[in-house]
CSV table of N, CA, C and O and ligand atoms in Angstrom, one decimal:
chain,number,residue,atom,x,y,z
A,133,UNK,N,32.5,-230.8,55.9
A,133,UNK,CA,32.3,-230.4,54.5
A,133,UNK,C,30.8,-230.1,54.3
A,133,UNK,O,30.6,-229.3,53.4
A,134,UNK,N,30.1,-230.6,54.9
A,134,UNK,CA,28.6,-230.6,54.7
A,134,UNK,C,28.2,-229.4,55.5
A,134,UNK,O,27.2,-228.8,55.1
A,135,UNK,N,28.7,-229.0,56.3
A,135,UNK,CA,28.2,-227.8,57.1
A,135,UNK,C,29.0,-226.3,56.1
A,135,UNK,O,28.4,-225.2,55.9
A,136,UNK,N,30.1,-226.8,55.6
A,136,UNK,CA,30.3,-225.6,55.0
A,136,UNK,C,29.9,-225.3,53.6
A,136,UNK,O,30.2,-224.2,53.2
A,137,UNK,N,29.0,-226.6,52.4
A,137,UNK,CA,28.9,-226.4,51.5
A,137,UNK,C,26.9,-225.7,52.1
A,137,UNK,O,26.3,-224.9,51.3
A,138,UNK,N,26.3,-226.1,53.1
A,138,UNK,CA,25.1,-225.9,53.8
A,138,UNK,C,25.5,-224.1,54.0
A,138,UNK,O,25.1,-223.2,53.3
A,139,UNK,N,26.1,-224.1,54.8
A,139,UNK,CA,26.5,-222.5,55.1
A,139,UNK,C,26.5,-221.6,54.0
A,139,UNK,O,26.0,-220.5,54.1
A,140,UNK,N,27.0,-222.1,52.6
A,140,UNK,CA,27.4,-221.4,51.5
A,140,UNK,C,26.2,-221.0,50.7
A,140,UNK,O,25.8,-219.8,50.4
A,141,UNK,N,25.5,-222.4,50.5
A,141,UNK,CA,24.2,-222.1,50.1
A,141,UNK,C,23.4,-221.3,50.7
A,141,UNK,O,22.7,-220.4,50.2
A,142,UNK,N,23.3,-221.5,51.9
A,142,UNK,CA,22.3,-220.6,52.7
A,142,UNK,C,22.2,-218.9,52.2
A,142,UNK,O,21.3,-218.3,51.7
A,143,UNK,N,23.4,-218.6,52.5
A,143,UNK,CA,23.5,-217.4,52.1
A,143,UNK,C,23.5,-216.8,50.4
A,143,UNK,O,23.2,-215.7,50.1
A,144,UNK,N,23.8,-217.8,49.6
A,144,UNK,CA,23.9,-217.4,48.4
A,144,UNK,C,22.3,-217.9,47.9
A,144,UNK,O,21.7,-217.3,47.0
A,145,UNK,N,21.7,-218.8,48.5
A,145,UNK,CA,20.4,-218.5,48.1
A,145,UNK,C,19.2,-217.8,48.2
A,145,UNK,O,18.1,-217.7,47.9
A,146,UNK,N,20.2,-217.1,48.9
A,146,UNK,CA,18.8,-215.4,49.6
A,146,UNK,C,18.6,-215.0,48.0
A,146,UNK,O,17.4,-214.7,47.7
A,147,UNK,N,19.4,-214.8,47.1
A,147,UNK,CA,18.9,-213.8,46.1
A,147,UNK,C,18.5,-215.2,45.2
A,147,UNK,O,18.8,-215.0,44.0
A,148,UNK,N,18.2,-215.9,45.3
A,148,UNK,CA,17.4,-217.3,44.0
A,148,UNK,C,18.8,-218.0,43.9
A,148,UNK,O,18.8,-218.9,44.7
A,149,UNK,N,19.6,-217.9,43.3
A,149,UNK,CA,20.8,-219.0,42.5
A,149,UNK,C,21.4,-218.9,43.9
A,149,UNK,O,21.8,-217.9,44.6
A,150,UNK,N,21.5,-220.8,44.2
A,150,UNK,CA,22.4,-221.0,45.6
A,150,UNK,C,23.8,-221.0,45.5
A,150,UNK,O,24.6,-221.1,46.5
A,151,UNK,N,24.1,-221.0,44.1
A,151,UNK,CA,25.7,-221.3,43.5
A,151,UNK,C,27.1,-220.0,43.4
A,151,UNK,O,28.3,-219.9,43.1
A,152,UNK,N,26.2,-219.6,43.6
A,152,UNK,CA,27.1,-218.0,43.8
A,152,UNK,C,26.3,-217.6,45.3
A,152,UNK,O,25.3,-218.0,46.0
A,153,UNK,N,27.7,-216.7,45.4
A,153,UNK,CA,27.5,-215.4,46.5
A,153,UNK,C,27.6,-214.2,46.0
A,153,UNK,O,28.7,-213.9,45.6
A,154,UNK,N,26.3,-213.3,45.8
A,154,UNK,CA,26.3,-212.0,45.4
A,154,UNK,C,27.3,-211.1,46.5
A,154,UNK,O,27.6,-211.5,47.7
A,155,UNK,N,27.5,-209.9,45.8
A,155,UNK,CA,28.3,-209.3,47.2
A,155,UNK,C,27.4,-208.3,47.8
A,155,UNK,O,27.9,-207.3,48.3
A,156,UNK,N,25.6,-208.6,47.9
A,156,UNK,CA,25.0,-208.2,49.1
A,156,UNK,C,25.0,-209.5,50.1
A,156,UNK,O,25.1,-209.3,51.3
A,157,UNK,N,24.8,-210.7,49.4
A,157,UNK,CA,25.1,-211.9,50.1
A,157,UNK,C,26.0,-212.2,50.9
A,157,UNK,O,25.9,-212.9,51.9
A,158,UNK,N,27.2,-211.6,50.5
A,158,UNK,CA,28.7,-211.7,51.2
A,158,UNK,C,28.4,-211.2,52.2
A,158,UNK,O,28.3,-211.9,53.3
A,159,UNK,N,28.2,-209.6,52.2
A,159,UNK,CA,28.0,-208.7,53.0
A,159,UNK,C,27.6,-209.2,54.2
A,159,UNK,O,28.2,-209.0,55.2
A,160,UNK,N,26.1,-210.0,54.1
A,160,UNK,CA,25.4,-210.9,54.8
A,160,UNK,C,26.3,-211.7,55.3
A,160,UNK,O,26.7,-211.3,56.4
A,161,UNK,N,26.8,-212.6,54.9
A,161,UNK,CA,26.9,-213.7,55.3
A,161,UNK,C,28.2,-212.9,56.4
A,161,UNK,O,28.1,-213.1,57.6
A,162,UNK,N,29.2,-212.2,56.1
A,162,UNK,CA,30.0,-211.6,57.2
A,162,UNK,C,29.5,-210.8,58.1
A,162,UNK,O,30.1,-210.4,59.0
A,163,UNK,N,28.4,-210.5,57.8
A,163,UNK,CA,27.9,-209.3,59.3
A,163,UNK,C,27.1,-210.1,59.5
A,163,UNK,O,26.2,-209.3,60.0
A,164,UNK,N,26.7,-211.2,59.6
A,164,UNK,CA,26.2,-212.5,60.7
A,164,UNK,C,26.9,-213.7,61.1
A,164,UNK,O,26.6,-214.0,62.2
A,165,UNK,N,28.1,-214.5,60.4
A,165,UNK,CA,29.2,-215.2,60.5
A,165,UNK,C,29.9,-214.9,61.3
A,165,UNK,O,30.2,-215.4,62.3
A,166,UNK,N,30.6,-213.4,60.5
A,166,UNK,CA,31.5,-213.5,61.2
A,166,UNK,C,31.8,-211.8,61.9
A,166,UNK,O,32.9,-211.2,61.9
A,167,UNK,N,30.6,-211.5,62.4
A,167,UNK,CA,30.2,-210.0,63.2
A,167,UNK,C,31.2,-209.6,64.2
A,167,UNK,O,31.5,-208.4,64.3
A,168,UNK,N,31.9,-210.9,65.0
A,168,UNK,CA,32.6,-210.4,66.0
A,168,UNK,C,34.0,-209.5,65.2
A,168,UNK,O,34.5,-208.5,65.7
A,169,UNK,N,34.4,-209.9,64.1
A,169,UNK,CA,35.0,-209.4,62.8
A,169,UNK,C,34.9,-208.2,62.6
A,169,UNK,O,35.8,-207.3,62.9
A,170,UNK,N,33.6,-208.1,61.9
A,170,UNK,CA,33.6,-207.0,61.0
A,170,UNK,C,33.0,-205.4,62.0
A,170,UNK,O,33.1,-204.2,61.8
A,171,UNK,N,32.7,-206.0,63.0
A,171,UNK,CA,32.1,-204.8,64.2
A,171,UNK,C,33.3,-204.2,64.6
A,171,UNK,O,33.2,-203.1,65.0
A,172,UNK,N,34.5,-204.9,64.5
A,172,UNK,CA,35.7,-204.2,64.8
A,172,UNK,C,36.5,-203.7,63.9
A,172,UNK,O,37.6,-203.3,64.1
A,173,UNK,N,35.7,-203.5,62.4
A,173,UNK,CA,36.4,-203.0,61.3
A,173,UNK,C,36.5,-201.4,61.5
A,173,UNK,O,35.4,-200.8,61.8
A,174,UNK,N,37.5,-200.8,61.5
A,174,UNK,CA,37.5,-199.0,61.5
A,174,UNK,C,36.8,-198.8,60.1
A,174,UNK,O,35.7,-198.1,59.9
A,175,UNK,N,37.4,-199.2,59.5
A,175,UNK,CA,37.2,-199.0,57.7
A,175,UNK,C,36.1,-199.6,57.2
A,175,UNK,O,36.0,-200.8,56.9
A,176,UNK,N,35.4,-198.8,57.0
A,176,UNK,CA,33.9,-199.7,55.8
A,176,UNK,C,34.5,-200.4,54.9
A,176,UNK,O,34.1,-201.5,54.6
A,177,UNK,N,35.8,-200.0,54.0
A,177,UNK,CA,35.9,-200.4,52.7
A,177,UNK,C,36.4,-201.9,53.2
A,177,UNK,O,36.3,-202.8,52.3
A,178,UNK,N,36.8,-202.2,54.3
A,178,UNK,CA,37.8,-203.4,54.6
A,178,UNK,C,36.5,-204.6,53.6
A,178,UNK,O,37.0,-205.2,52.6
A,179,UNK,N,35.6,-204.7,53.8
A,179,UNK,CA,34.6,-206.1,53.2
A,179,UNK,C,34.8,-206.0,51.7
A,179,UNK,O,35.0,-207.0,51.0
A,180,UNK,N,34.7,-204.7,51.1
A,180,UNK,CA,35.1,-204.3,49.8
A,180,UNK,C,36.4,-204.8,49.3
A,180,UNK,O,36.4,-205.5,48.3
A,181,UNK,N,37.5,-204.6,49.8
A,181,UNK,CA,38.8,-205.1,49.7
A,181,UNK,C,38.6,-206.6,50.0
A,181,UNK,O,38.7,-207.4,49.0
A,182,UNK,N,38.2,-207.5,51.6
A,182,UNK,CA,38.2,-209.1,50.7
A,182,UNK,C,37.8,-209.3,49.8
A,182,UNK,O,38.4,-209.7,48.9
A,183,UNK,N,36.3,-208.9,49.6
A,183,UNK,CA,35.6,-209.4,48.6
A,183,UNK,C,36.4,-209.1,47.1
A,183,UNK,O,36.6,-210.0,46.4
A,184,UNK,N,36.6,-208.3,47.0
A,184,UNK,CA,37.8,-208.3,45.5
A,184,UNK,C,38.7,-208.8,45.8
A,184,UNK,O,39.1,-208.9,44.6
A,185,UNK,N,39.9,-209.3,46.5
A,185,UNK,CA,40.8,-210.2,46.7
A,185,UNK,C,40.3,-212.0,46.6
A,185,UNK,O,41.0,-212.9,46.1
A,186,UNK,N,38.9,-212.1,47.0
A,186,UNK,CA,38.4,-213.3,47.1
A,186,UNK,C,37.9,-213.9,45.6
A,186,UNK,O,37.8,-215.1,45.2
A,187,UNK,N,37.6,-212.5,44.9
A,187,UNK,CA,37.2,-212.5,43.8
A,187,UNK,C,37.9,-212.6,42.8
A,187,UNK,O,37.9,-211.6,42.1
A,188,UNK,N,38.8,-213.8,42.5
A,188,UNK,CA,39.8,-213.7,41.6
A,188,UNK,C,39.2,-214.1,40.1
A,188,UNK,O,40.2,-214.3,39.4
A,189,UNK,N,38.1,-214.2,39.4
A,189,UNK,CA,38.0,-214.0,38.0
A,189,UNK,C,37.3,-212.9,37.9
A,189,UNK,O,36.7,-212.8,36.8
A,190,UNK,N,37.0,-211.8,38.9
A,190,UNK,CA,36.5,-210.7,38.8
A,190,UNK,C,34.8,-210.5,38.2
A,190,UNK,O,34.5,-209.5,37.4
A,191,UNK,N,34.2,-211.2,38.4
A,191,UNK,CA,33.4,-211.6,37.9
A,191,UNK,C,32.1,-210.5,39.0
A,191,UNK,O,30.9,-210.2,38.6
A,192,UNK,N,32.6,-210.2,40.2
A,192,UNK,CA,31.7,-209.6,41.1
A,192,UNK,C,31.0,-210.2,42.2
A,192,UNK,O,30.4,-209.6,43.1
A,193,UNK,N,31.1,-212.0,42.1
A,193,UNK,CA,30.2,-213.0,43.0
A,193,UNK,C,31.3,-213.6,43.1
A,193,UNK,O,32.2,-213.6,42.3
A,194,UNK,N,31.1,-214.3,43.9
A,194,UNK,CA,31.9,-215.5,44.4
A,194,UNK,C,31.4,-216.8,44.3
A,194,UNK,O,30.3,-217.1,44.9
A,195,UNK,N,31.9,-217.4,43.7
A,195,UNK,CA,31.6,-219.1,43.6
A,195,UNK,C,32.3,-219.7,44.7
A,195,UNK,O,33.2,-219.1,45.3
A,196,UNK,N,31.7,-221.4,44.9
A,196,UNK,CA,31.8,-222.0,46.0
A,196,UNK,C,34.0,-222.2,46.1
A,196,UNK,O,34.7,-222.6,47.0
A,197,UNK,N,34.3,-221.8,44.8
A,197,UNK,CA,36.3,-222.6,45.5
A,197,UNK,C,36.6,-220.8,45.7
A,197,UNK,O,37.2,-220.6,46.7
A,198,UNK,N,36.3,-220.1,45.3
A,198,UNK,CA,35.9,-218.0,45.5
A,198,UNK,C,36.0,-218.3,47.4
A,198,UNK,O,37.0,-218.4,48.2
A,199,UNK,N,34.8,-218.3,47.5
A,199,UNK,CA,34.3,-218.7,48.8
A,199,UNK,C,35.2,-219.5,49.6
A,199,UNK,O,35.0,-219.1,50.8
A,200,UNK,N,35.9,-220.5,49.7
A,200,UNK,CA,36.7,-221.6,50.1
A,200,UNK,C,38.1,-221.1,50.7
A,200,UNK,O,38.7,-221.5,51.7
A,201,UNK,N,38.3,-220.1,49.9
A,201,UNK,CA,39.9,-219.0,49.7
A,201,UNK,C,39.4,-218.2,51.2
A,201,UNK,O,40.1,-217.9,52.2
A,202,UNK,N,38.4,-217.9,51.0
A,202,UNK,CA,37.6,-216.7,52.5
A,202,UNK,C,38.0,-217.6,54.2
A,202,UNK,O,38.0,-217.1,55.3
A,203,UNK,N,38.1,-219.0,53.8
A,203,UNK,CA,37.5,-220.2,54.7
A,203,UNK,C,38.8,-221.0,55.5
A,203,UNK,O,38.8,-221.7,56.5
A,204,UNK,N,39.9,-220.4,54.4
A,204,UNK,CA,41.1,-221.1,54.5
A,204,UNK,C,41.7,-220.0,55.0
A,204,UNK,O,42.4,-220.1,56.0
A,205,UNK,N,41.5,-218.8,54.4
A,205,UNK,CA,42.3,-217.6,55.5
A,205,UNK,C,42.1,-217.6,56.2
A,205,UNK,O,42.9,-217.1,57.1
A,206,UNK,N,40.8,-218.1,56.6
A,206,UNK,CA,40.2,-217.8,58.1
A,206,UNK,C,41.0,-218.9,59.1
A,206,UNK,O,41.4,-218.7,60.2
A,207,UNK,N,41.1,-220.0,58.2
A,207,UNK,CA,41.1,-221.3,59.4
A,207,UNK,C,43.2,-221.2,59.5
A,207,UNK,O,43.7,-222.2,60.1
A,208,UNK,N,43.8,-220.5,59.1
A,208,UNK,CA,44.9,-219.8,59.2
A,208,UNK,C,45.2,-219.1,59.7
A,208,UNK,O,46.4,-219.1,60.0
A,209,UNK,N,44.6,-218.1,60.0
A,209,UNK,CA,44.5,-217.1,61.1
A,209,UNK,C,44.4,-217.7,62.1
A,209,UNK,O,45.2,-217.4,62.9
A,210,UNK,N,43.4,-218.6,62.4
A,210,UNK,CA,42.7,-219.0,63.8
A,210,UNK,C,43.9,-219.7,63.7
A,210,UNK,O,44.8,-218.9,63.6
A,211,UNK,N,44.4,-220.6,63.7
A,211,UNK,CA,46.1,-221.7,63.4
A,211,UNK,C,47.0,-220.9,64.3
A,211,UNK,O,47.4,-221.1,65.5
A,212,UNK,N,47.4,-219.7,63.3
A,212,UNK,CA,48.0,-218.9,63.3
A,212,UNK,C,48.0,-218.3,65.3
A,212,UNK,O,48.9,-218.4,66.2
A,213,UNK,N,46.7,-217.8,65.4
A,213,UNK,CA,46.4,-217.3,66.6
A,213,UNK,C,46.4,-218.4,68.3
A,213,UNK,O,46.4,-218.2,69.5
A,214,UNK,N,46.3,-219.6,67.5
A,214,UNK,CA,46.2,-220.2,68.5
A,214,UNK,C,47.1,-220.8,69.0
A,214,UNK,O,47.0,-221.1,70.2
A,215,UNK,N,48.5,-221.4,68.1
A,215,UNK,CA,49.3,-221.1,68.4
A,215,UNK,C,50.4,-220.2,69.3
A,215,UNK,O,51.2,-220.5,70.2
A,216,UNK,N,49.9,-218.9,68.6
A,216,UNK,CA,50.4,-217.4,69.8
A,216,UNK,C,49.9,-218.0,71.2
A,216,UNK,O,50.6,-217.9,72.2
A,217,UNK,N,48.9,-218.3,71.3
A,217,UNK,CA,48.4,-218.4,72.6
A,217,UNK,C,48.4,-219.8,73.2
A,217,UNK,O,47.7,-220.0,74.1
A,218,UNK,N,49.0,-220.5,72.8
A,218,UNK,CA,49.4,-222.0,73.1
A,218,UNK,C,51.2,-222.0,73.7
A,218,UNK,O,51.9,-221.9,72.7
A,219,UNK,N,51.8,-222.0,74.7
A,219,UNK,CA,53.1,-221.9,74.9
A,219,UNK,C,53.5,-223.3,74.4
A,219,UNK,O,53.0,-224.3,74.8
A,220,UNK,N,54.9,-223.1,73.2
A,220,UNK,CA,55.0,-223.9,73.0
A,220,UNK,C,56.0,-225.4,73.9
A,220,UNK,O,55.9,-226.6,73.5
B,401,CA,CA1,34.0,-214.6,41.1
């Protein structure tokens, strides 16, 4: 929990306020996080599309439970995938 509320901040305090993620911050924080990702995106818009799905009071930033929704897809996917690759 401490690594992921550390992670959050990091990135959302590049622009001054550590309590949001701006969506140049996002940007950031996925084309360093999580690059093996996004280098395989065909589509530029794909980061545009989470980030407004992530963004559910539409507000343009993501706050830290905004943020959490990004963390939990993720660790669902990875579930998801490892599984596939685990005979059961
Ligand atoms: Ca928001």
């Amino acid at each position: 929990m401490e690594s992921l509320i550390a992670l959050f901040q990091r990135y959302a305090g590049k622009g001054g306020y550590n309590c949001i993620l701006s969506k140049m911050e996002f940007l950031s924080f996925m084309n360093t996080e999580l690059a093996a990702f996004t280098k395989n995106q065909k589509d530029p818009s794909v980061l545009d599309h989470i980030m407004k799905k992530l963004d559910t009071n539409n507000d343009g930033q993501l706050d830290f439970s905004e943020f959490l929704n990004l963390i939990g897809g993720l660790a669902m996917a990875c579930h998801d995938s490892f599984l596939k690759a685990v005979p059961s």
